[in-house]
Coordinates of C-alpha atoms and ligand atoms in Angstrom, one line a residue:
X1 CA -110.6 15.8 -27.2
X2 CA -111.9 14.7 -23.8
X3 CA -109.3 14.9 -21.5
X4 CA -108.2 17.5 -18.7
X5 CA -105.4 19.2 -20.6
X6 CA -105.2 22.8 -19.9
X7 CA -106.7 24.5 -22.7
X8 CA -104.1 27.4 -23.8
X9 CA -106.6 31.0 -23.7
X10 CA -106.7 34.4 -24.6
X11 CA -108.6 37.7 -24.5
X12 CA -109.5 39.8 -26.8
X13 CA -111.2 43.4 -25.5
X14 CA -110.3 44.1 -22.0
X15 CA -113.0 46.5 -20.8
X16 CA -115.5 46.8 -19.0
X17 CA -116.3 43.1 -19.0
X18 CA -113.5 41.8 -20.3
X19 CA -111.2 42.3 -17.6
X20 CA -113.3 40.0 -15.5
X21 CA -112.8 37.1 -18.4
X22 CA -109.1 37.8 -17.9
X23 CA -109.5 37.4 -13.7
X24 CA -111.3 34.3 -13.9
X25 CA -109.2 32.6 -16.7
X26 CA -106.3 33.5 -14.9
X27 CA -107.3 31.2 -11.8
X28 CA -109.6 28.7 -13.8
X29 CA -108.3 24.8 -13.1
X30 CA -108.8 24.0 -16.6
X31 CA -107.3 27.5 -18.2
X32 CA -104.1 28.5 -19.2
X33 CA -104.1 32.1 -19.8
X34 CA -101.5 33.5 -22.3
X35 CA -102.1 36.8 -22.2
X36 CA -104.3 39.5 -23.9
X37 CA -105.2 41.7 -26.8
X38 CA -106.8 45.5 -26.8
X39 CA -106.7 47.9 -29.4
X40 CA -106.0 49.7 -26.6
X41 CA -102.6 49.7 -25.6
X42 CA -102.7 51.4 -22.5
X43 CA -105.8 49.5 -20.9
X44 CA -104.1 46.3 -21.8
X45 CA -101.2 47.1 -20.5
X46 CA -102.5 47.8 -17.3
X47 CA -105.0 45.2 -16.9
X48 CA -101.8 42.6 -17.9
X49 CA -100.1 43.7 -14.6
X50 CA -103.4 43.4 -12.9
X51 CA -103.4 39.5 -13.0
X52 CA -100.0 38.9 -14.1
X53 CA -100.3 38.0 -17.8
X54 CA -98.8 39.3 -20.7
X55 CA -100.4 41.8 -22.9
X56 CA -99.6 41.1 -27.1
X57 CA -98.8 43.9 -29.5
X58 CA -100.0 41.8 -32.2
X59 CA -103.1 40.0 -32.4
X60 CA -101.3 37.1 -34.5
X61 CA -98.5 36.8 -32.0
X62 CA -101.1 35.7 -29.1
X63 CA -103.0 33.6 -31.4
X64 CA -100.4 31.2 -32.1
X65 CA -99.7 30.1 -28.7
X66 CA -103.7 30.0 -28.1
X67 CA -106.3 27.2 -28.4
X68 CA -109.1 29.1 -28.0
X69 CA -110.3 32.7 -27.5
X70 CA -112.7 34.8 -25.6
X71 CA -113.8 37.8 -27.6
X72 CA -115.3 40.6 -25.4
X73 CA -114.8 43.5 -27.8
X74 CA -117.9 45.6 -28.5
X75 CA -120.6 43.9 -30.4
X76 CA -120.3 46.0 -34.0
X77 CA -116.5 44.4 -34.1
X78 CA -117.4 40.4 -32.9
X79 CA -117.8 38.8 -36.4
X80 CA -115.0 40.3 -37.7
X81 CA -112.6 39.5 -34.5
X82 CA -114.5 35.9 -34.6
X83 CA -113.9 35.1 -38.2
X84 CA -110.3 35.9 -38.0
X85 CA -110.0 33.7 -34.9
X86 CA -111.2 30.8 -36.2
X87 CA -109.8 31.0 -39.6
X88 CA -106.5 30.9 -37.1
X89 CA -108.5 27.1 -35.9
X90 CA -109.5 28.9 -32.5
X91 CA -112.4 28.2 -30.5
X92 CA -114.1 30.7 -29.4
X93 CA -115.9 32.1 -26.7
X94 CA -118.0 35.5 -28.0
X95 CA -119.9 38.1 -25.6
X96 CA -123.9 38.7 -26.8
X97 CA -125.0 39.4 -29.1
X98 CA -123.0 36.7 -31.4
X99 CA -123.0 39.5 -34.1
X100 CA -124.8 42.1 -35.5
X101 CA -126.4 40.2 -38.2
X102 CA -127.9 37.5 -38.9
X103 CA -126.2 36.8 -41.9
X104 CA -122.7 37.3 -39.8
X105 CA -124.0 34.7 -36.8
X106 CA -124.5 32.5 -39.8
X107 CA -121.3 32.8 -41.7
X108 CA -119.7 32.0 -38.0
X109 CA -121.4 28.9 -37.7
X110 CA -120.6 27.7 -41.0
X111 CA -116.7 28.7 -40.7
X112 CA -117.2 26.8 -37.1
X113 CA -118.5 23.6 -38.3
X114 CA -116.0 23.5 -41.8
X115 CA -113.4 23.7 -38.9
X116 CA -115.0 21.4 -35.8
X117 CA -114.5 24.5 -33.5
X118 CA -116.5 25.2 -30.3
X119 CA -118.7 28.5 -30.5
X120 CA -119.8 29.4 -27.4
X121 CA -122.0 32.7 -26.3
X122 CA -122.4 34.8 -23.5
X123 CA -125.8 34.6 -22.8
X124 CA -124.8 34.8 -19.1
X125 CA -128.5 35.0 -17.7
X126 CA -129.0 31.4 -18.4
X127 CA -126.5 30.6 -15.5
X128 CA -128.4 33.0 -13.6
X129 CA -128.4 30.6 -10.5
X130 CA -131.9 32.3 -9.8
X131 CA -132.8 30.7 -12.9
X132 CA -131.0 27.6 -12.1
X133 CA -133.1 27.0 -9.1
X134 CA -135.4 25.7 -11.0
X135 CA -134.5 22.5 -13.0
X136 CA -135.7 20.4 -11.1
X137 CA -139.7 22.1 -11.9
X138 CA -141.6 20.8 -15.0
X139 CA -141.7 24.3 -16.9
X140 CA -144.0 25.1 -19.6
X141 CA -144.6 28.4 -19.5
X142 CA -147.9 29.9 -21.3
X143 CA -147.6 33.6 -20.3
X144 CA -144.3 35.3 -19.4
X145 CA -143.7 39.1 -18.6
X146 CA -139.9 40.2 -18.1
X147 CA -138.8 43.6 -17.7
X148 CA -135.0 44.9 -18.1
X149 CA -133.8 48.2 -17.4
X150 CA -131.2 50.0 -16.5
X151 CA -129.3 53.8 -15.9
X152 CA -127.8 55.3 -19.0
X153 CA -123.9 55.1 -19.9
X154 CA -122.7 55.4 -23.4
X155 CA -121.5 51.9 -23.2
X156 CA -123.8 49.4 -25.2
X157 CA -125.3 52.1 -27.2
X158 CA -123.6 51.0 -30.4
X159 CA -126.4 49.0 -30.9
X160 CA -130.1 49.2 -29.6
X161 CA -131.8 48.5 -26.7
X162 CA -132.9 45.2 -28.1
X163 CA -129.6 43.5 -29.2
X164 CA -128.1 44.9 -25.6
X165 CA -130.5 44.1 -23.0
X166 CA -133.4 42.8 -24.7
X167 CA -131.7 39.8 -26.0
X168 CA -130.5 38.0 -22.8
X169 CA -134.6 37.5 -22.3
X170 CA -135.1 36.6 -25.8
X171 CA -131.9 33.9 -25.6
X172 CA -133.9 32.9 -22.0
X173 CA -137.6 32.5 -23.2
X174 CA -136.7 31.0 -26.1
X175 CA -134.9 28.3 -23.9
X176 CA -137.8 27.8 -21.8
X177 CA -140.6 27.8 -24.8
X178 CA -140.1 24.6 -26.6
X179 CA -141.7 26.1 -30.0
X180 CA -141.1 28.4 -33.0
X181 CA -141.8 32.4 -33.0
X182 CA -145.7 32.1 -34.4
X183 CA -145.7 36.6 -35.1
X184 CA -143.9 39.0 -33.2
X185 CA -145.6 43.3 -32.3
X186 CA -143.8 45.5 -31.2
X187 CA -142.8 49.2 -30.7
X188 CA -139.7 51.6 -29.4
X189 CA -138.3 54.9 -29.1
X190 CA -135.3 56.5 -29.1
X191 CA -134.4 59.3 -26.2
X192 CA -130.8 59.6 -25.5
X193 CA -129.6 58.5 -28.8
X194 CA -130.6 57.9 -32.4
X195 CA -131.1 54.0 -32.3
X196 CA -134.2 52.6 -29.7
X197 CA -133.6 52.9 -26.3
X198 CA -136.6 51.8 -24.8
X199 CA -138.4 48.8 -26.4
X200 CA -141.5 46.8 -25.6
X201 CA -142.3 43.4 -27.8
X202 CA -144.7 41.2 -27.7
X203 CA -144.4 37.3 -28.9
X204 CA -146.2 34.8 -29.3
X205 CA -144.9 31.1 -29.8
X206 CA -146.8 28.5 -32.3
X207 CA -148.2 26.8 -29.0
X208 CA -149.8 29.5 -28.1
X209 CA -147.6 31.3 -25.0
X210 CA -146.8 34.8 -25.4
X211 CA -144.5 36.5 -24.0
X212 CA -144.1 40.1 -23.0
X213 CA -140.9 41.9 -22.5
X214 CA -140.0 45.4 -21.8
X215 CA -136.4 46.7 -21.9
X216 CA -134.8 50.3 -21.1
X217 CA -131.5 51.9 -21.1
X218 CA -133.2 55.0 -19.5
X219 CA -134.0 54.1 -15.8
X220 CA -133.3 55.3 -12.5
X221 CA -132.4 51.9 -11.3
X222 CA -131.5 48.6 -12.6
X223 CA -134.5 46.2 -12.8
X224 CA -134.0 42.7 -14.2
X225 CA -137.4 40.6 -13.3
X226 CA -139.0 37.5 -15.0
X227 CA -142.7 36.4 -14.1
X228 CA -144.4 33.4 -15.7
X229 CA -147.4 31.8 -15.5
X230 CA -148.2 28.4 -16.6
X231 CA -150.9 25.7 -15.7
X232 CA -150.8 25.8 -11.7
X233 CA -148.2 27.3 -11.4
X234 CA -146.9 30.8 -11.4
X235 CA -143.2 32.0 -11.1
X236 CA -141.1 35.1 -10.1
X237 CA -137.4 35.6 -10.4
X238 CA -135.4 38.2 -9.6
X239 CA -132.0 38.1 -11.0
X240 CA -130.4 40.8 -9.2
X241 CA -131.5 40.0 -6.4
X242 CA -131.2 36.3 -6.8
X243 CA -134.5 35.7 -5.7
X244 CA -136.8 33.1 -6.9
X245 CA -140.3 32.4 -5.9
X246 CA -142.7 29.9 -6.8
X247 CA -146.5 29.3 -6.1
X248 CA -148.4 26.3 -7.4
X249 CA -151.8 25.3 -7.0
X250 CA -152.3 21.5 -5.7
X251 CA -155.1 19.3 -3.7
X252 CA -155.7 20.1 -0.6
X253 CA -155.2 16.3 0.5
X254 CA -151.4 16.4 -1.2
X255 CA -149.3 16.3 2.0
X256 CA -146.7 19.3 1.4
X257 CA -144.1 21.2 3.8
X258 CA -144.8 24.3 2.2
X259 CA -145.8 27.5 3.4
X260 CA -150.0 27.9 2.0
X261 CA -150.5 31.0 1.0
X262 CA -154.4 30.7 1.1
X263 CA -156.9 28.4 2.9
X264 CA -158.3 25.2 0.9
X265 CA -160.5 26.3 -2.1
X266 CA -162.7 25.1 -4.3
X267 CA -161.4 25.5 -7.9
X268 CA -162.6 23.6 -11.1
X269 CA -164.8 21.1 -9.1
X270 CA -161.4 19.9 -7.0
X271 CA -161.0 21.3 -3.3
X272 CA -157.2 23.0 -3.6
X273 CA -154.6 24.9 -2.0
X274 CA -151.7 27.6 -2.8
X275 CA -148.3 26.6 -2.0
X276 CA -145.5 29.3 -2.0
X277 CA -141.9 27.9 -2.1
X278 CA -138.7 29.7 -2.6
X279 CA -135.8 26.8 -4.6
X280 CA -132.4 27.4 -2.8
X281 CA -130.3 29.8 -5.1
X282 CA -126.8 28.9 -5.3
X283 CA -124.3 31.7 -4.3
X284 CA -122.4 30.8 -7.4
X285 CA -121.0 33.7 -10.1
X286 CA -122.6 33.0 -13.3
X287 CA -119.4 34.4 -15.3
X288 CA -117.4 31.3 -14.0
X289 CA -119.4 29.0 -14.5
X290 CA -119.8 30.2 -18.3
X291 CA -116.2 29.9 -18.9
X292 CA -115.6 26.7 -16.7
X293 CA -118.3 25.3 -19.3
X294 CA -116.2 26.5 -22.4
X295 CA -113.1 25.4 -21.4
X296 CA -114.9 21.7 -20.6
X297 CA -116.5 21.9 -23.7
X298 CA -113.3 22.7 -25.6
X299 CA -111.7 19.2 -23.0
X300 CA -114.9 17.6 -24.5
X301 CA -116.2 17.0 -21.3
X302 CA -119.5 19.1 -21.8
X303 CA -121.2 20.8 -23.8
X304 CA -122.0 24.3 -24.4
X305 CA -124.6 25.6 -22.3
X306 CA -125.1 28.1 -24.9
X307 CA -124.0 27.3 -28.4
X308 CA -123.4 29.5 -30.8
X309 CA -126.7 27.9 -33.0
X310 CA -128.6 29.6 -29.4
X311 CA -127.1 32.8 -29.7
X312 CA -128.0 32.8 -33.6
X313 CA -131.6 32.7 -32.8
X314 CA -132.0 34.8 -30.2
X315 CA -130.0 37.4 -32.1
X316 CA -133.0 36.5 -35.1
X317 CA -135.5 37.5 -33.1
X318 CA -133.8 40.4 -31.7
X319 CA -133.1 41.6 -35.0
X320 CA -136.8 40.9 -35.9
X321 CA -138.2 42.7 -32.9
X322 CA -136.1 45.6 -33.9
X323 CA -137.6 46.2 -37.7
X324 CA -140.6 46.0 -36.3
X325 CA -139.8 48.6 -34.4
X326 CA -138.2 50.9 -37.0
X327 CA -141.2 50.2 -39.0
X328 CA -143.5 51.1 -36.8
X329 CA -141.9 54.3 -36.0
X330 CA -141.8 55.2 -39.8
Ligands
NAD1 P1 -116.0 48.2 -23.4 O1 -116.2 49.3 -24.4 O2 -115.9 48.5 -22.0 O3 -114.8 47.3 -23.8 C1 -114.5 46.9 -25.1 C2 -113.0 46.8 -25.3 O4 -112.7 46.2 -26.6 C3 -112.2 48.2 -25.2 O5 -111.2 48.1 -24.3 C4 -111.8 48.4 -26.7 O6 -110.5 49.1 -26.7 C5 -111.6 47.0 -27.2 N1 -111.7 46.8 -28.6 C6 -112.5 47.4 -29.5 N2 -112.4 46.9 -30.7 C7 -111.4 46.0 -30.7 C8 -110.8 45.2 -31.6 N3 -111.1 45.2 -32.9 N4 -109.7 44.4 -31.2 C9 -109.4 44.4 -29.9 N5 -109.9 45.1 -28.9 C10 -110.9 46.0 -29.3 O7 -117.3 47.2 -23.7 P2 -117.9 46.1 -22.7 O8 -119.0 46.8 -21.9 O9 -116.8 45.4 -21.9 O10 -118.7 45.2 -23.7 C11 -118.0 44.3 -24.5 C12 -118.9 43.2 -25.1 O11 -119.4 42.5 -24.0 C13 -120.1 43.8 -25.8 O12 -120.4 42.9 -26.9 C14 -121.3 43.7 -24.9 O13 -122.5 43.4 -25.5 C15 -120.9 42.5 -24.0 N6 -121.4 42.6 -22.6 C16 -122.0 41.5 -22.2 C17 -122.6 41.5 -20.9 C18 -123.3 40.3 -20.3 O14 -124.0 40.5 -19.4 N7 -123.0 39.2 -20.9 C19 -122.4 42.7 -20.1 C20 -121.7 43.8 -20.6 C21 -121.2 43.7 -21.9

């Protein structure tokens, strides 16, 4: 539509996470909040009066005064909230994983083009502004290692460890490796509940990276840490702490205003040096900036930063990671 008409929204599945959807739409320039949706009633209700918005009975009621929709329910209920939605000509905004399926994140898509809606998903750790800080860096990564884990709480465990936490580093590595999944190993177990709770895969991408990533729902403290290495160049980031650090190997001649980590070196028949640098890190909440980019992309003045083709795939290899798993445990 391109334009800057407020775009008329609604929530859907006001918990945990979905309470902060309702904060920020209620305070987003380019949103118009109408109210909210839980099954339930009570935790609507109150989080209504929080930021002064109306909380809907019936789903239908708040649909037909909506343009589009963020879904935040748990995961096991998105393609069915989704497909109603849309039927109802809604764009939507869904939480990760898309669905629990494949064949659901598929049916979604096709619903989404029949109708010319925007899908959008809320792989939020691609507006990591850690991860961010580096755009303006030629990335090719060939060997990345990422670990995720963090303290037990029921909430999540309707699905494994994979489609919870693993899958925000699938939907991130497979933004940053330009090539299709060559064979995926990998193994799991279960501890607190009877799906995995602790995974470790391994990937490796037709152009030969590979990529390593561990992910836990049984730790003492919440890690979330991405390392990769590519040709002169190696890269940490640490997305709590919003912390990213980079050191790249260049000629010793190269006039730089970096700090060098070692002296001048002879490597490969070329005299070099180690440069460390750390990329400013916005101080910018990664949530907002998620739903600012929906509600452009609904103006038509952007587009998603994560479609819902994106969150299709990574969910695909999530969901391949995880037979693996199940086989290998049987
Ligand atoms: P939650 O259990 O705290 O909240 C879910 C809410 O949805 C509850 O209030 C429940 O009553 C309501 N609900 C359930 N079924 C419903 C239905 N059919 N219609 C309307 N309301 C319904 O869960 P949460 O932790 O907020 O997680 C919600 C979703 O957000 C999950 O898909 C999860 O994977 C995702 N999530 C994403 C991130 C992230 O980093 N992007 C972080 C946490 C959760």
């Amino acid at each position: 539509m391109n334009t800057s008409k407020q775009v008329k929204v609604g929530v859907i599945g006001v918990g945990h996470l979905g309470q902060h959807h309702v904060k920020h739409f209620a305070s987003l320039p380019g949103a118009d909040l109408q109210g909210i949706y839980d099954l339930d009633t009570t935790r609507a209700n109150k989080i209504a009066k929080q930021h002064k918005t109306k909380f809907f009975n019936n789903v239908n009621d708040l649909l037909s005064i909506c343009d589009a929709i963020s879904i935040v329910t748990p995961t096991t209920q998105h393609a069915e909230v989704a497909e109603y939605c849309i039927k109802h000509g809604k764009h939507v905004f869904i939480e990760k994983p898309i669905a629990k399926t494949v064949a659901e994140a598929d049916h979604l898509l096709s619903l989404t083009k029949k109708n010319g809606i925007v899908i959008q998903v809320g792989h939020i750790e691609r507006l990591n502004p850690a991860l961010l800080a580096l755009k303006d860096f030629e990335l090719r990564p060939k060997f990345i290692e990422v670990q995720r884990l963090a303290p037990y709480t029921v909430r999540g465990t309707e699905v494994p460890v994979v489609l919870d936490l693993m899958i925000h580093d699938i939907d991130i590595i497979l933004s940053l490796v330009n090539s299709p999944v060559k064979n995926i190993r990998a193994s799991g177990v279960s501890i607190m509940t009877n799906s995995v709770d602790i995974a470790n895969a391994r990937i490796r991408f037709e152009n030969g990276t590979v990529a390593n990533l561990t992910s836990s729902r049984i730790a003492q403290i919440k890690v979330r840490k991405l390392k990769f290495f590519q040709r002169d160049m190696y890269v940490t980031i640490d997305f709590l702490l919003g912390l990213t650090e980079v050191y790249r190997a260049i000629d010793s001649d190269t006039k730089v205003s970096n700090t060098l980590v070692t002296a001048p070196l002879d490597n490969n028949g070329r005299h070099r040096s180690i440069v460390y640098e750390k990329p400013p890190v916005k101080k910018i909440d990664a949530l907002r900036l998620e739903l600012t980019n929906f509600i452009e992309s609904i103006q038509g003045n952007a587009k998603p930063i994560v479609d819902g083709e994106a969150g299709r795939d990574a969910l695909e290899v999530a969901t391949n990671i995880q037979k693996m798993i199940i086989e290998d445990i049987h």
